[in-house]
Amino acid sequence: MKLNEKSVAYYATCNSPPDKTGFLFKKGERNTAYHRRWFILKGNMLFYFEERESREPIGVIVLEGCTVELCESESEEFAFAVKFDCVKARVYKMAAENQPAMESWVKALSRASFDYMRLVVKELERQLEEVQEEARSSQAKNKLKKHQPQVQGATSSQPTTFSLQNAEITGPSQEGVSSRENGVSWSKPTSLPNGVSEGCVWEGDCCGKGDGVKPPTVPPRRKPSGGSPESPVSPGTGSFSKLHDWYGQEVAELRTEWLQSQ
């Protein structure tokens, strides 16, 4: 990989915040001794300087596609190696000053590659989709509850009204004939005097219960066997003309009596 030295040096020393900084002991490629260097980690690039106050780095390690492994040698305490999966790739060996520093650097270098960041982004996207799906489900449930009709109680505080029109009052019929008065059908019991309809059972739809509520008393209207109404005073005067003649005759008699008395 070819890098522009000026661009790399500027990126290493610019004011962009680093991911991690600190001293490490780096093992040389030709001189196998360990040298103390100042390291700055930015993204997937690990810069190392001869001193902390140095203006330019003396080297850079591109960490893309690398693996970080601990060294098991007893002579190399708190040491770890940065390896690459390619032919003739250099292995970078470094050592920290103590165990916590070594663990911190190994963790930071293992997370520096774009492959790791890609996995992190995928996991975050999956978690975001789960949260959005839960939010959509919650909104759908709230809308369903909002539009669901409320079931009212069976009892009601409003008064119940009923009409006597077209309702029926039934009782024992007299000679199989029933009468209607003001839209109410009823029949006179034979066992009660004066044709009073007390005790008749109310069969209309009263409050939807049919609990035998007594209707108001309605005087009966007599019906002759001939089928035409007659005057209660004079029989044989069922028609209007007969009634007119009968009352006219009575008026004439009263006028004659009055004239005679004068």
mmCIF file with all atom_site columns, N, CA, C and O in Angstrom, residues 41-69:
data_model
loop_
_atom_site.group_PDB
_atom_site.id
_atom_site.type_symbol
_atom_site.label_atom_id
_atom_site.label_alt_id
_atom_site.label_comp_id
_atom_site.label_asym_id
_atom_site.label_entity_id
_atom_site.label_seq_id
_atom_site.pdbx_PDB_ins_code
_atom_site.Cartn_x
_atom_site.Cartn_y
_atom_site.Cartn_z
_atom_site.occupancy
_atom_site.B_iso_or_equiv
_atom_site.pdbx_formal_charge
_atom_site.auth_seq_id
_atom_site.auth_comp_id
_atom_site.auth_asym_id
_atom_site.auth_atom_id
_atom_site.pdbx_PDB_model_num
ATOM 1   N N  . LEU A 1 41 ? -3.715 6.041   18.255 1.00 0.00 ? 41 LEU A N  1
ATOM 2   C CA . LEU A 1 41 ? -4.642 5.259   17.435 1.00 0.00 ? 41 LEU A CA 1
ATOM 3   C C  . LEU A 1 41 ? -5.754 6.176   16.933 1.00 0.00 ? 41 LEU A C  1
ATOM 4   O O  . LEU A 1 41 ? -6.484 6.787   17.725 1.00 0.00 ? 41 LEU A O  1
ATOM 5   N N  . LYS A 1 42 ? -5.902 6.264   15.588 1.00 0.00 ? 42 LYS A N  1
ATOM 6   C CA . LYS A 1 42 ? -6.966 7.041   14.946 1.00 0.00 ? 42 LYS A CA 1
ATOM 7   C C  . LYS A 1 42 ? -7.626 6.166   13.876 1.00 0.00 ? 42 LYS A C  1
ATOM 8   O O  . LYS A 1 42 ? -6.992 5.850   12.856 1.00 0.00 ? 42 LYS A O  1
ATOM 9   N N  . GLY A 1 43 ? -8.878 5.799   14.135 1.00 0.00 ? 43 GLY A N  1
ATOM 10  C CA . GLY A 1 43 ? -9.565 4.928   13.172 1.00 0.00 ? 43 GLY A CA 1
ATOM 11  C C  . GLY A 1 43 ? -8.880 3.590   13.075 1.00 0.00 ? 43 GLY A C  1
ATOM 12  O O  . GLY A 1 43 ? -8.672 2.902   14.077 1.00 0.00 ? 43 GLY A O  1
ATOM 13  N N  . ASN A 1 44 ? -8.512 3.202   11.835 1.00 0.00 ? 44 ASN A N  1
ATOM 14  C CA . ASN A 1 44 ? -7.803 1.931   11.646 1.00 0.00 ? 44 ASN A CA 1
ATOM 15  C C  . ASN A 1 44 ? -6.312 2.149   11.385 1.00 0.00 ? 44 ASN A C  1
ATOM 16  O O  . ASN A 1 44 ? -5.657 1.285   10.803 1.00 0.00 ? 44 ASN A O  1
ATOM 17  N N  . MET A 1 45 ? -5.776 3.263   11.857 1.00 0.00 ? 45 MET A N  1
ATOM 18  C CA . MET A 1 45 ? -4.359 3.584   11.660 1.00 0.00 ? 45 MET A CA 1
ATOM 19  C C  . MET A 1 45 ? -3.689 3.814   13.014 1.00 0.00 ? 45 MET A C  1
ATOM 20  O O  . MET A 1 45 ? -4.153 4.631   13.814 1.00 0.00 ? 45 MET A O  1
ATOM 21  N N  . LEU A 1 46 ? -2.603 3.061   13.259 1.00 0.00 ? 46 LEU A N  1
ATOM 22  C CA . LEU A 1 46 ? -1.853 3.157   14.505 1.00 0.00 ? 46 LEU A CA 1
ATOM 23  C C  . LEU A 1 46 ? -0.505 3.826   14.202 1.00 0.00 ? 46 LEU A C  1
ATOM 24  O O  . LEU A 1 46 ? 0.362  3.257   13.539 1.00 0.00 ? 46 LEU A O  1
ATOM 25  N N  . PHE A 1 47 ? -0.370 5.074   14.687 1.00 0.00 ? 47 PHE A N  1
ATOM 26  C CA . PHE A 1 47 ? 0.868  5.839   14.488 1.00 0.00 ? 47 PHE A CA 1
ATOM 27  C C  . PHE A 1 47 ? 1.762  5.668   15.714 1.00 0.00 ? 47 PHE A C  1
ATOM 28  O O  . PHE A 1 47 ? 1.274  5.612   16.842 1.00 0.00 ? 47 PHE A O  1
ATOM 29  N N  . TYR A 1 48 ? 3.093  5.626   15.486 1.00 0.00 ? 48 TYR A N  1
ATOM 30  C CA . TYR A 1 48 ? 4.030  5.588   16.622 1.00 0.00 ? 48 TYR A CA 1
ATOM 31  C C  . TYR A 1 48 ? 5.133  6.602   16.380 1.00 0.00 ? 48 TYR A C  1
ATOM 32  O O  . TYR A 1 48 ? 5.610  6.812   15.265 1.00 0.00 ? 48 TYR A O  1
ATOM 33  N N  . PHE A 1 49 ? 5.493  7.262   17.488 1.00 0.00 ? 49 PHE A N  1
ATOM 34  C CA . PHE A 1 49 ? 6.462  8.364   17.477 1.00 0.00 ? 49 PHE A CA 1
ATOM 35  C C  . PHE A 1 49 ? 7.652  7.966   18.359 1.00 0.00 ? 49 PHE A C  1
ATOM 36  O O  . PHE A 1 49 ? 7.509  7.156   19.298 1.00 0.00 ? 49 PHE A O  1
ATOM 37  N N  . GLU A 1 50 ? 8.767  8.581   18.057 1.00 0.00 ? 50 GLU A N  1
ATOM 38  C CA . GLU A 1 50 ? 9.951  8.301   18.877 1.00 0.00 ? 50 GLU A CA 1
ATOM 39  C C  . GLU A 1 50 ? 9.770  8.857   20.273 1.00 0.00 ? 50 GLU A C  1
ATOM 40  O O  . GLU A 1 50 ? 10.170 8.203   21.253 1.00 0.00 ? 50 GLU A O  1
ATOM 41  N N  . GLU A 1 51 ? 9.223  10.080  20.374 1.00 0.00 ? 51 GLU A N  1
ATOM 42  C CA . GLU A 1 51 ? 8.932  10.679  21.661 1.00 0.00 ? 51 GLU A CA 1
ATOM 43  C C  . GLU A 1 51 ? 7.504  11.241  21.628 1.00 0.00 ? 51 GLU A C  1
ATOM 44  O O  . GLU A 1 51 ? 6.910  11.416  20.548 1.00 0.00 ? 51 GLU A O  1
ATOM 45  N N  . ARG A 1 52 ? 7.017  11.568  22.798 1.00 0.00 ? 52 ARG A N  1
ATOM 46  C CA . ARG A 1 52 ? 5.659  12.120  22.879 1.00 0.00 ? 52 ARG A CA 1
ATOM 47  C C  . ARG A 1 52 ? 5.579  13.484  22.224 1.00 0.00 ? 52 ARG A C  1
ATOM 48  O O  . ARG A 1 52 ? 4.553  13.868  21.661 1.00 0.00 ? 52 ARG A O  1
ATOM 49  N N  . GLU A 1 53 ? 6.652  14.258  22.280 1.00 0.00 ? 53 GLU A N  1
ATOM 50  C CA . GLU A 1 53 ? 6.658  15.607  21.736 1.00 0.00 ? 53 GLU A CA 1
ATOM 51  C C  . GLU A 1 53 ? 7.075  15.652  20.275 1.00 0.00 ? 53 GLU A C  1
ATOM 52  O O  . GLU A 1 53 ? 7.231  16.741  19.703 1.00 0.00 ? 53 GLU A O  1
ATOM 53  N N  . SER A 1 54 ? 7.265  14.517  19.645 1.00 0.00 ? 54 SER A N  1
ATOM 54  C CA . SER A 1 54 ? 7.712  14.495  18.253 1.00 0.00 ? 54 SER A CA 1
ATOM 55  C C  . SER A 1 54 ? 6.630  15.064  17.348 1.00 0.00 ? 54 SER A C  1
ATOM 56  O O  . SER A 1 54 ? 5.431  14.840  17.561 1.00 0.00 ? 54 SER A O  1
ATOM 57  N N  . ARG A 1 55 ? 7.048  15.803  16.296 1.00 0.00 ? 55 ARG A N  1
ATOM 58  C CA . ARG A 1 55 ? 6.105  16.435  15.396 1.00 0.00 ? 55 ARG A CA 1
ATOM 59  C C  . ARG A 1 55 ? 5.649  15.497  14.282 1.00 0.00 ? 55 ARG A C  1
ATOM 60  O O  . ARG A 1 55 ? 4.571  15.690  13.722 1.00 0.00 ? 55 ARG A O  1
ATOM 61  N N  . GLU A 1 56 ? 6.443  14.531  13.913 1.00 0.00 ? 56 GLU A N  1
ATOM 62  C CA . GLU A 1 56 ? 6.088  13.610  12.849 1.00 0.00 ? 56 GLU A CA 1
ATOM 63  C C  . GLU A 1 56 ? 6.243  12.179  13.329 1.00 0.00 ? 56 GLU A C  1
ATOM 64  O O  . GLU A 1 56 ? 7.176  11.861  14.102 1.00 0.00 ? 56 GLU A O  1
ATOM 65  N N  . PRO A 1 57 ? 5.386  11.261  12.868 1.00 0.00 ? 57 PRO A N  1
ATOM 66  C CA . PRO A 1 57 ? 5.518  9.854   13.270 1.00 0.00 ? 57 PRO A CA 1
ATOM 67  C C  . PRO A 1 57 ? 6.679  9.189   12.541 1.00 0.00 ? 57 PRO A C  1
ATOM 68  O O  . PRO A 1 57 ? 7.065  9.592   11.436 1.00 0.00 ? 57 PRO A O  1
ATOM 69  N N  . ILE A 1 58 ? 7.258  8.185   13.148 1.00 0.00 ? 58 ILE A N  1
ATOM 70  C CA . ILE A 1 58 ? 8.324  7.416   12.500 1.00 0.00 ? 58 ILE A CA 1
ATOM 71  C C  . ILE A 1 58 ? 7.786  6.169   11.810 1.00 0.00 ? 58 ILE A C  1
ATOM 72  O O  . ILE A 1 58 ? 8.523  5.465   11.118 1.00 0.00 ? 58 ILE A O  1
ATOM 73  N N  . GLY A 1 59 ? 6.480  5.905   12.006 1.00 0.00 ? 59 GLY A N  1
ATOM 74  C CA . GLY A 1 59 ? 5.881  4.758   11.332 1.00 0.00 ? 59 GLY A CA 1
ATOM 75  C C  . GLY A 1 59 ? 4.377  4.719   11.564 1.00 0.00 ? 59 GLY A C  1
ATOM 76  O O  . GLY A 1 59 ? 3.825  5.405   12.438 1.00 0.00 ? 59 GLY A O  1
ATOM 77  N N  . VAL A 1 60 ? 3.688  3.920   10.751 1.00 0.00 ? 60 VAL A N  1
ATOM 78  C CA . VAL A 1 60 ? 2.241  3.755   10.858 1.00 0.00 ? 60 VAL A CA 1
ATOM 79  C C  . VAL A 1 60 ? 1.890  2.311   10.518 1.00 0.00 ? 60 VAL A C  1
ATOM 80  O O  . VAL A 1 60 ? 2.521  1.694   9.637  1.00 0.00 ? 60 VAL A O  1
ATOM 81  N N  . ILE A 1 61 ? 0.921  1.759   11.213 1.00 0.00 ? 61 ILE A N  1
ATOM 82  C CA . ILE A 1 61 ? 0.431  0.397   10.964 1.00 0.00 ? 61 ILE A CA 1
ATOM 83  C C  . ILE A 1 61 ? -1.052 0.503   10.593 1.00 0.00 ? 61 ILE A C  1
ATOM 84  O O  . ILE A 1 61 ? -1.856 1.011   11.387 1.00 0.00 ? 61 ILE A O  1
ATOM 85  N N  . VAL A 1 62 ? -1.386 0.036   9.392  1.00 0.00 ? 62 VAL A N  1
ATOM 86  C CA . VAL A 1 62 ? -2.786 -0.003  8.960  1.00 0.00 ? 62 VAL A CA 1
ATOM 87  C C  . VAL A 1 62 ? -3.379 -1.305  9.490  1.00 0.00 ? 62 VAL A C  1
ATOM 88  O O  . VAL A 1 62 ? -2.956 -2.408  9.094  1.00 0.00 ? 62 VAL A O  1
ATOM 89  N N  . LEU A 1 63 ? -4.374 -1.188  10.356 1.00 0.00 ? 63 LEU A N  1
ATOM 90  C CA . LEU A 1 63 ? -4.869 -2.343  11.097 1.00 0.00 ? 63 LEU A CA 1
ATOM 91  C C  . LEU A 1 63 ? -5.985 -3.102  10.387 1.00 0.00 ? 63 LEU A C  1
ATOM 92  O O  . LEU A 1 63 ? -6.557 -4.025  10.982 1.00 0.00 ? 63 LEU A O  1
ATOM 93  N N  . GLU A 1 64 ? -6.308 -2.735  9.157  1.00 0.00 ? 64 GLU A N  1
ATOM 94  C CA . GLU A 1 64 ? -7.408 -3.390  8.467  1.00 0.00 ? 64 GLU A CA 1
ATOM 95  C C  . GLU A 1 64 ? -7.071 -4.865  8.194  1.00 0.00 ? 64 GLU A C  1
ATOM 96  O O  . GLU A 1 64 ? -6.042 -5.189  7.594  1.00 0.00 ? 64 GLU A O  1
ATOM 97  N N  . GLY A 1 65 ? -7.981 -5.748  8.656  1.00 0.00 ? 65 GLY A N  1
ATOM 98  C CA . GLY A 1 65 ? -7.818 -7.182  8.421  1.00 0.00 ? 65 GLY A CA 1
ATOM 99  C C  . GLY A 1 65 ? -6.823 -7.854  9.341  1.00 0.00 ? 65 GLY A C  1
ATOM 100 O O  . GLY A 1 65 ? -6.388 -8.985  9.070  1.00 0.00 ? 65 GLY A O  1
ATOM 101 N N  . CYS A 1 66 ? -6.477 -7.206  10.448 1.00 0.00 ? 66 CYS A N  1
ATOM 102 C CA . CYS A 1 66 ? -5.491 -7.797  11.345 1.00 0.00 ? 66 CYS A CA 1
ATOM 103 C C  . CYS A 1 66 ? -6.169 -8.564  12.476 1.00 0.00 ? 66 CYS A C  1
ATOM 104 O O  . CYS A 1 66 ? -7.367 -8.426  12.726 1.00 0.00 ? 66 CYS A O  1
ATOM 105 N N  . THR A 1 67 ? -5.381 -9.374  13.159 1.00 0.00 ? 67 THR A N  1
ATOM 106 C CA . THR A 1 67 ? -5.808 -10.061 14.381 1.00 0.00 ? 67 THR A CA 1
ATOM 107 C C  . THR A 1 67 ? -4.778 -9.760  15.465 1.00 0.00 ? 67 THR A C  1
ATOM 108 O O  . THR A 1 67 ? -3.575 -9.648  15.179 1.00 0.00 ? 67 THR A O  1
ATOM 109 N N  . VAL A 1 68 ? -5.247 -9.647  16.691 1.00 0.00 ? 68 VAL A N  1
ATOM 110 C CA . VAL A 1 68 ? -4.370 -9.329  17.825 1.00 0.00 ? 68 VAL A CA 1
ATOM 111 C C  . VAL A 1 68 ? -4.331 -10.551 18.733 1.00 0.00 ? 68 VAL A C  1
ATOM 112 O O  . VAL A 1 68 ? -5.378 -11.036 19.198 1.00 0.00 ? 68 VAL A O  1
ATOM 113 N N  . GLU A 1 69 ? -3.128 -11.049 18.988 1.00 0.00 ? 69 GLU A N  1
ATOM 114 C CA . GLU A 1 69 ? -2.957 -12.249 19.807 1.00 0.00 ? 69 GLU A CA 1
ATOM 115 C C  . GLU A 1 69 ? -1.974 -11.965 20.938 1.00 0.00 ? 69 GLU A C  1
ATOM 116 O O  . GLU A 1 69 ? -1.027 -11.189 20.773 1.00 0.00 ? 69 GLU A O  1
#
